[in-house]
Amino acid sequence: MQRRTLSAASRLAGFLTRTLGGDAGAGLILMAVAAAAIVVANSPLAHAYHAMLHDPLPGSPIARLPTLHHWINDALMAVFFFTVGLEIKREVLAGALADPARRRLPVLAAAAGMAAPALVFLLFAAGQADLHRGWAIPAATDIAFALGVLGLLGRRLPPSLRLFLLTVAIVDDLGAVAIIALFYTAQIAAGWLVASLVLLAGMAILGALRVGRPLPYVLLAAALWYCMLHSGVHATVAGVLAALTIPLRPDRSGDSLLLRLEHALVPWNGYLIVPLFGFANAGVSLAGLGLSDLLAPLPLAIAAGLFLGKQVGIFGAILLAERLGLARPPEGASRLQLWGLALLCGIGFTMSLFIGALAFPAHPALVEQAKLGVLAGSLLSALAGYLVLRLAPPMRGA
């Protein structure tokens, strides 16, 4: 009996290690955390949950970060954006985006996959001028969720699909950062912004000199984040800008500071920072929720943007690029599989929730409505994408 128990435990441990260690791992954890946040927000612990996140901290060292929620969204997420910046630089200089021919289709698909959801949002929110600031909420794809769903399908899909999803998501992340910097910036404080630029120039000089020790970059990046926090530009933008100064070229020992930092930070992102952000931001009350609430202008516009806009934009861009001879679709992938992938890109959890909070900072009720739209659109996209990819036959000859 004991031997059977140990054998079952061993098989379970092996399954969890294989699952959580692969592409599906971070996505599954994020799904579990999002579900936990919704459960807690609709339980007797709801008051304690909101108080923990939104009540002023007894002694916050930075006045602009008075609550735990602020520290998670403005400080921890800067580390997330720093890691995103490292990945973007590596892919542009030495990865899938380094070859103009290979990056053409992902760039076109990502651009169309951001524009179409925004247009769908504005179409559904027509006549609601107070909601127009939310146009970018459905424009982003959550790479952890999407790769998690893709990972659940195992080896049924050609490897080219995963690479295509990764490159589209990287371009998508870059576009989302640009949107945050350009469209969700508060009133600029010139002195703090100048100080930010001076610090960024200092980091760029370190990178040009190929300084291989991380400490100088970390100190300047922390100062850059602090100045950006007070400048009016959202502080998380500092993370991406700082990352772009980190040298990728191997040093005399054949090592690269960028690769070392990325390798060190990716697990912290996937297994701590993003799940913590999800738990802090996905908790929406469903008490008394009816169909009329889900069909309210803001949730409906966001859900439609994610579910309809993403698939139309990305799948349409793939077909149009192929028809015009601009780029070839991913090798070994059928049209049905490409459509399923476009559906998965409608999962907009992390970045969509983040932009939703930026779009309506003075209207908590609209932020809660935005969460409903993000969760509904992302769930529809995940289920539909999974079913299409699960049922799609492999491409003939692949």
Coordinates of C-alpha atoms in Angstrom, one line a residue:
M1 CA 0.0 0.0 0.0
Q2 CA 2.8 2.4 1.0
R3 CA 4.7 1.5 -2.2
R4 CA 1.6 2.3 -4.3
T5 CA 1.2 5.6 -2.5
L6 CA 4.8 6.5 -3.1
S7 CA 4.5 5.5 -6.8
A8 CA 1.4 7.6 -7.3
A9 CA 3.1 10.6 -5.5
S10 CA 6.1 10.1 -7.7
R11 CA 4.0 10.1 -10.9
L12 CA 2.1 13.2 -9.7
A13 CA 5.4 15.0 -8.9
G14 CA 6.8 14.1 -12.3
F15 CA 3.7 15.4 -14.0
L16 CA 3.7 18.7 -12.1
T17 CA 7.4 19.2 -12.9
R18 CA 7.0 18.5 -16.6
T19 CA 3.8 20.7 -16.8
L20 CA 4.9 23.7 -14.7
G21 CA 8.4 23.6 -16.1
G22 CA 7.3 24.0 -19.7
D23 CA 5.5 26.6 -21.7
A24 CA 2.2 25.8 -19.9
G25 CA 3.7 26.4 -16.4
A26 CA 3.6 30.2 -16.1
G27 CA 0.2 30.3 -17.9
L28 CA -1.3 27.7 -15.6
I29 CA -0.1 29.5 -12.5
L30 CA -1.5 32.7 -13.8
M31 CA -4.9 31.1 -14.5
A32 CA -4.9 29.6 -11.0
V33 CA -4.0 33.0 -9.4
A34 CA -6.7 34.8 -11.4
A35 CA -9.3 32.3 -10.4
A36 CA -8.1 32.6 -6.8
A37 CA -8.4 36.4 -6.9
I38 CA -12.0 36.2 -8.2
V39 CA -12.9 33.6 -5.5
V40 CA -11.4 35.7 -2.7
A41 CA -13.1 38.9 -4.0
N42 CA -16.4 37.1 -3.8
S43 CA -15.9 35.5 -0.4
P44 CA -16.1 36.7 3.2
L45 CA -12.5 37.7 2.8
A46 CA -13.4 40.3 0.2
H47 CA -13.1 43.2 2.6
A48 CA -9.7 42.1 3.9
Y49 CA -8.5 41.5 0.3
H50 CA -9.4 45.1 -0.8
A51 CA -8.1 46.6 2.4
M52 CA -4.7 44.8 2.1
L53 CA -4.3 46.1 -1.5
H54 CA -5.8 49.6 -1.2
D55 CA -5.5 50.9 2.3
P56 CA -2.5 53.2 2.9
L57 CA 0.6 51.5 4.2
P58 CA 1.7 52.5 7.7
G59 CA 5.1 53.7 6.5
S60 CA 5.6 53.7 2.7
P61 CA 9.1 55.2 2.0
I62 CA 7.8 56.7 -1.3
A63 CA 4.8 59.1 -1.1
R64 CA 3.7 58.3 -4.6
L65 CA 3.3 54.6 -3.7
P66 CA 1.0 54.8 -0.7
T67 CA -0.6 51.3 -1.0
L68 CA 0.5 47.8 -1.7
H69 CA -1.4 48.0 -5.0
H70 CA 0.7 50.9 -6.1
W71 CA 3.9 49.1 -5.2
I72 CA 2.9 46.1 -7.3
N73 CA 1.7 48.0 -10.3
D74 CA 4.3 50.8 -10.4
A75 CA 7.4 49.1 -8.8
L76 CA 7.3 45.3 -9.3
M77 CA 5.8 45.7 -12.8
A78 CA 8.8 47.9 -13.7
V79 CA 10.9 44.7 -13.2
F80 CA 8.5 42.9 -15.5
F81 CA 8.9 45.6 -18.2
F82 CA 12.7 45.5 -17.7
T83 CA 12.6 41.8 -18.5
V84 CA 10.4 42.5 -21.5
G85 CA 12.9 45.1 -22.7
L86 CA 15.7 42.6 -22.4
E87 CA 13.8 40.1 -24.5
I88 CA 12.9 42.7 -27.1
K89 CA 16.5 43.8 -27.5
R90 CA 17.8 40.2 -27.8
E91 CA 15.2 39.2 -30.3
V92 CA 15.8 42.3 -32.5
L93 CA 19.5 42.0 -32.5
A94 CA 20.1 38.3 -32.5
G95 CA 16.7 36.5 -32.5
A96 CA 13.6 36.0 -34.6
L97 CA 13.3 39.7 -35.3
A98 CA 16.9 40.1 -36.5
D99 CA 16.1 38.9 -40.0
P100 CA 14.0 41.4 -42.0
A101 CA 12.3 38.6 -44.0
R102 CA 11.4 36.6 -40.8
R103 CA 10.1 39.6 -38.9
R104 CA 7.9 41.0 -41.6
L105 CA 4.9 38.8 -41.0
P106 CA 5.0 39.0 -37.1
V107 CA 5.3 42.8 -37.3
L108 CA 2.4 43.1 -39.7
A109 CA 0.3 40.7 -37.7
A110 CA 1.1 42.4 -34.4
A111 CA 0.3 45.9 -35.9
A112 CA -3.0 44.7 -37.3
G113 CA -3.7 42.8 -34.1
M114 CA -3.4 46.0 -32.1
A115 CA -5.2 48.3 -34.6
A116 CA -8.3 46.1 -35.2
P117 CA -9.2 45.6 -31.5
A118 CA -8.9 49.3 -30.9
L119 CA -11.2 50.0 -33.8
V120 CA -13.7 47.3 -32.7
F121 CA -13.6 48.9 -29.2
L122 CA -14.4 52.4 -30.5
L123 CA -17.1 51.0 -32.7
F124 CA -18.9 49.3 -29.7
A125 CA -18.2 52.4 -27.5
A126 CA -19.5 54.8 -30.1
G127 CA -21.5 57.6 -28.4
Q128 CA -19.7 57.0 -25.1
A129 CA -17.0 59.7 -25.1
D130 CA -16.1 59.0 -21.5
L131 CA -15.1 55.5 -22.4
H132 CA -12.8 56.3 -25.4
R133 CA -9.7 56.4 -23.2
G134 CA -10.0 52.7 -22.9
W135 CA -9.4 52.1 -26.6
A136 CA -6.0 50.4 -26.0
I137 CA -7.2 47.9 -23.4
P138 CA -8.0 45.1 -25.9
A139 CA -4.9 45.8 -28.0
A140 CA -2.4 43.7 -26.0
T141 CA -1.8 39.9 -25.9
D142 CA -0.8 38.1 -22.7
I143 CA 2.1 35.9 -23.7
A144 CA 2.1 33.8 -20.5
F145 CA -1.5 32.9 -20.8
A146 CA -1.3 32.3 -24.6
L147 CA 1.8 30.1 -24.3
G148 CA 0.2 28.3 -21.4
V149 CA -2.8 27.3 -23.5
L150 CA -0.5 26.5 -26.5
G151 CA 1.7 24.3 -24.2
L152 CA -1.4 22.3 -23.1
L153 CA -1.7 21.1 -26.7
G154 CA 1.7 19.4 -26.5
R155 CA 3.3 18.3 -29.8
R156 CA 0.1 18.5 -31.8
L157 CA 1.2 21.7 -33.4
P158 CA 4.2 22.6 -35.6
P159 CA 7.1 24.4 -33.7
S160 CA 6.7 27.3 -36.1
L161 CA 3.4 28.3 -34.5
R162 CA 5.0 28.8 -31.1
L163 CA 7.8 30.9 -32.6
F164 CA 5.3 33.0 -34.5
L165 CA 3.2 33.6 -31.4
L166 CA 6.4 34.6 -29.5
T167 CA 7.5 37.1 -32.1
V168 CA 4.0 38.6 -32.4
A169 CA 3.8 38.9 -28.6
I170 CA 7.2 40.6 -28.5
V171 CA 6.2 43.2 -31.1
D172 CA 2.8 43.5 -29.3
D173 CA 4.6 44.2 -26.0
L174 CA 6.8 46.9 -27.6
G175 CA 3.6 48.5 -29.1
A176 CA 1.9 48.4 -25.7
V177 CA 4.9 50.1 -24.0
A178 CA 4.8 52.8 -26.7
I179 CA 1.0 53.3 -26.1
I180 CA 1.5 53.6 -22.4
A181 CA 4.3 56.2 -22.9
L182 CA 2.5 58.2 -25.5
F183 CA -1.2 58.1 -24.5
Y184 CA -1.3 57.3 -20.8
T185 CA 1.1 59.9 -19.6
A186 CA 0.1 62.4 -17.0
Q187 CA 1.2 66.1 -16.8
I188 CA 4.9 66.2 -17.4
A189 CA 7.3 67.4 -14.7
A190 CA 10.1 68.8 -16.8
G191 CA 12.8 68.6 -14.1
W192 CA 12.2 65.0 -13.3
L193 CA 12.0 64.1 -17.0
V194 CA 15.4 65.8 -17.7
A195 CA 16.9 63.9 -14.7
S196 CA 15.5 60.6 -16.2
L197 CA 17.1 61.4 -19.5
V198 CA 20.5 62.1 -17.9
L199 CA 20.4 58.8 -16.0
L200 CA 19.4 57.0 -19.2
A201 CA 22.3 58.6 -21.0
G202 CA 24.6 57.4 -18.2
M203 CA 23.3 53.8 -18.6
A204 CA 23.8 54.1 -22.4
I205 CA 27.4 55.1 -21.9
L206 CA 28.0 52.1 -19.6
G207 CA 26.5 49.9 -22.3
A208 CA 28.6 51.5 -25.0
L209 CA 31.7 50.8 -22.9
R210 CA 30.4 47.3 -22.4
V211 CA 30.7 47.4 -18.7
G212 CA 30.0 43.8 -17.6
R213 CA 29.2 44.2 -13.9
P214 CA 25.4 44.5 -13.2
L215 CA 25.6 46.7 -10.1
P216 CA 26.2 50.1 -11.9
Y217 CA 23.2 49.4 -14.2
V218 CA 21.0 48.3 -11.3
L219 CA 21.8 51.5 -9.3
L220 CA 21.2 53.8 -12.3
A221 CA 18.1 51.9 -13.3
A222 CA 16.6 52.3 -9.8
A223 CA 17.4 56.0 -9.9
L224 CA 15.9 56.2 -13.4
W225 CA 12.7 54.5 -12.2
Y226 CA 12.4 56.9 -9.2
C227 CA 12.8 60.0 -11.5
M228 CA 10.4 58.6 -14.1
L229 CA 7.8 57.9 -11.3
H230 CA 7.8 61.6 -10.5
S231 CA 8.1 62.8 -14.1
G232 CA 4.5 62.1 -15.3
V233 CA 5.6 59.3 -17.6
H234 CA 4.5 56.0 -16.2
A235 CA 7.3 54.5 -14.1
T236 CA 7.2 51.1 -15.8
V237 CA 8.4 52.7 -19.1
A238 CA 11.7 53.2 -17.3
G239 CA 12.1 49.4 -17.1
V240 CA 12.0 49.0 -20.9
L241 CA 14.3 52.0 -21.5
A242 CA 16.8 50.8 -19.0
A243 CA 16.8 47.3 -20.5
L244 CA 17.7 48.6 -24.0
T245 CA 21.0 49.9 -22.6
I246 CA 22.2 46.5 -21.4
P247 CA 25.0 45.1 -23.6
L248 CA 24.1 41.9 -25.5
R249 CA 27.5 41.4 -27.3
P250 CA 29.6 38.8 -25.5
D251 CA 32.5 40.2 -23.4
R252 CA 36.1 38.9 -23.3
S253 CA 35.0 35.8 -21.4
G254 CA 32.3 35.0 -24.0
D255 CA 29.5 35.9 -21.6
S256 CA 26.7 38.5 -22.1
L257 CA 25.3 40.7 -19.3
L258 CA 21.9 40.9 -21.0
L259 CA 21.6 37.1 -21.3
R260 CA 22.6 36.7 -17.6
L261 CA 20.1 39.2 -16.4
E262 CA 17.3 37.8 -18.6
H263 CA 18.0 34.3 -17.4
A264 CA 18.0 35.4 -13.8
L265 CA 14.8 37.5 -14.1
V266 CA 12.5 35.3 -16.2
P267 CA 11.6 32.9 -13.4
W268 CA 10.9 35.8 -11.0
N269 CA 8.6 37.3 -13.6
G270 CA 6.8 34.1 -14.5
Y271 CA 6.4 32.7 -11.0
L272 CA 6.2 35.7 -8.7
I273 CA 5.7 39.2 -10.3
V274 CA 3.1 38.4 -12.9
P275 CA 1.1 36.1 -10.6
L276 CA 1.2 38.7 -7.9
F277 CA 0.0 41.3 -10.3
G278 CA -2.8 39.0 -11.4
F279 CA -3.9 38.3 -7.9
A280 CA -3.9 42.1 -7.1
N281 CA -5.8 43.1 -10.2
A282 CA -8.1 40.3 -11.2
G283 CA -10.3 40.3 -8.1
V284 CA -13.6 41.6 -9.4
S285 CA -16.9 41.3 -7.5
L286 CA -19.5 39.2 -9.2
A287 CA -22.2 39.9 -6.6
G288 CA -25.5 40.6 -8.4
L289 CA -23.8 40.4 -11.7
G290 CA -26.3 39.9 -14.6
L291 CA -26.2 39.8 -18.3
S292 CA -26.9 43.5 -18.5
D293 CA -23.7 44.1 -16.6
L294 CA -21.6 42.1 -19.1
L295 CA -23.4 43.8 -22.0
A296 CA -22.7 47.3 -20.6
P297 CA -20.8 49.4 -23.1
L298 CA -17.3 49.2 -21.6
P299 CA -17.1 45.4 -20.8
L300 CA -18.8 44.6 -24.2
A301 CA -16.4 46.8 -26.1
I302 CA -13.3 45.3 -24.5
A303 CA -14.5 41.7 -24.8
A304 CA -15.4 42.3 -28.5
G305 CA -12.1 44.0 -29.1
L306 CA -10.2 41.0 -27.7
F307 CA -12.3 38.2 -29.1
L308 CA -13.3 39.7 -32.5
G309 CA -10.7 42.4 -33.1
K310 CA -7.6 40.2 -32.4
Q311 CA -8.6 37.3 -34.6
V312 CA -9.7 39.6 -37.5
G313 CA -6.6 41.7 -37.3
I314 CA -4.0 38.9 -37.0
F315 CA -5.6 36.3 -39.2
G316 CA -6.5 38.9 -41.8
A317 CA -2.9 40.3 -41.8
I318 CA -1.6 36.7 -42.4
L319 CA -3.9 36.1 -45.3
L320 CA -3.4 39.5 -46.9
A321 CA 0.4 39.3 -46.5
E322 CA 0.4 35.9 -48.2
R323 CA -1.9 37.0 -51.0
L324 CA 0.2 40.1 -51.7
G325 CA 3.4 38.2 -51.6
L326 CA 4.7 40.2 -48.7
A327 CA 5.4 37.2 -46.4
R328 CA 4.9 33.5 -46.1
P329 CA 2.9 32.0 -43.3
P330 CA 4.6 29.9 -40.6
E331 CA 6.0 26.6 -42.1
G332 CA 3.9 23.5 -41.6
A333 CA 0.8 25.4 -40.2
S334 CA -2.6 25.0 -41.7
R335 CA -5.1 27.9 -42.1
L336 CA -7.2 26.5 -39.3
Q337 CA -4.2 26.4 -37.0
L338 CA -3.3 29.9 -37.9
W339 CA -6.9 31.0 -37.1
G340 CA -6.7 29.2 -33.7
L341 CA -3.5 31.0 -33.0
A342 CA -5.1 34.3 -33.9
L343 CA -7.9 33.5 -31.4
L344 CA -5.3 32.8 -28.7
C345 CA -3.9 36.3 -29.2
G346 CA -7.2 37.6 -27.9
I347 CA -6.1 36.6 -24.4
G348 CA -5.2 40.0 -23.0
F349 CA -5.0 39.5 -19.3
T350 CA -1.9 41.1 -17.8
M351 CA -1.3 44.1 -20.1
S352 CA -5.0 44.7 -20.6
L353 CA -5.6 44.9 -16.9
F354 CA -2.6 47.2 -16.6
I355 CA -3.8 49.6 -19.3
G356 CA -7.4 49.4 -17.9
A357 CA -6.1 50.8 -14.6
L358 CA -4.2 53.6 -16.4
A359 CA -7.2 54.5 -18.6
F360 CA -9.6 55.3 -15.8
P361 CA -7.5 56.2 -12.7
A362 CA -10.2 58.4 -11.2
H363 CA -13.1 56.1 -11.9
P364 CA -12.9 52.8 -9.9
A365 CA -16.2 51.6 -11.2
L366 CA -15.0 51.8 -14.8
V367 CA -11.8 49.9 -13.8
E368 CA -14.0 47.2 -12.4
Q369 CA -16.1 47.1 -15.5
A370 CA -12.9 46.9 -17.6
K371 CA -11.8 43.9 -15.6
L372 CA -15.1 42.2 -16.5
G373 CA -14.5 42.8 -20.2
V374 CA -10.9 41.7 -20.0
L375 CA -11.8 38.5 -18.2
A376 CA -14.7 37.7 -20.5
G377 CA -12.9 38.4 -23.7
S378 CA -9.8 36.5 -22.6
L379 CA -11.8 33.5 -21.5
L380 CA -13.7 33.4 -24.8
S381 CA -10.5 33.7 -26.7
A382 CA -8.7 31.0 -24.7
L383 CA -11.5 28.5 -25.0
A384 CA -12.2 29.1 -28.7
G385 CA -8.5 29.1 -29.5
Y386 CA -7.9 25.9 -27.6
L387 CA -10.8 24.1 -29.3
V388 CA -9.8 25.2 -32.8
L389 CA -6.2 24.1 -32.3
R390 CA -7.2 20.9 -30.6
L391 CA -9.6 19.9 -33.4
A392 CA -7.6 21.2 -36.3
P393 CA -6.0 18.4 -38.4
P394 CA -2.3 18.8 -39.2
M395 CA -1.3 20.3 -42.5
R396 CA -1.0 17.8 -45.2
G397 CA 2.6 16.8 -45.8
A398 CA 3.7 18.5 -42.6

